[in-house]
Amino acid sequence: MIGATNCDSNVFERSDKFNVYRPDIDIKKAFSGTAKQLAFGSSIYNCVGAAFVKLEIELDSTIKDNISGKKLRDIKDFVKRTSKMKYYCNKLYFYY
């Protein structure tokens, strides 16, 4: 059942709570079919956006590394949508 993804109490401690820092997720296996969690699916059901998200994370890390010690202001211009994704960021401002 897809709705129960990552909610198996036999696999995850406190499976009812969202936690990206779960100790039972091996970071070296992230974004691969060998990861225990199924945020991006697996096998033929792998999310087509997984590579994009991985690139976003790498880009975000690079930006943060390059502007370390400088403050980022809050994300502005959130726009409400009528789709499943309730909000999305229309613009992202970086001030440093």
mmCIF file of C-alpha atoms in Angstrom, residues 21 57 61:
data_model
loop_
_atom_site.group_PDB
_atom_site.id
_atom_site.type_symbol
_atom_site.label_atom_id
_atom_site.label_comp_id
_atom_site.label_asym_id
_atom_site.label_seq_id
_atom_site.Cartn_x
_atom_site.Cartn_y
_atom_site.Cartn_z
ATOM 1 C CA TYR A 21 17.363 12.110 10.118
ATOM 2 C CA ILE A 57 20.271 18.832 -2.604
ATOM 3 C CA SER A 61 24.750 22.239 -0.211
#
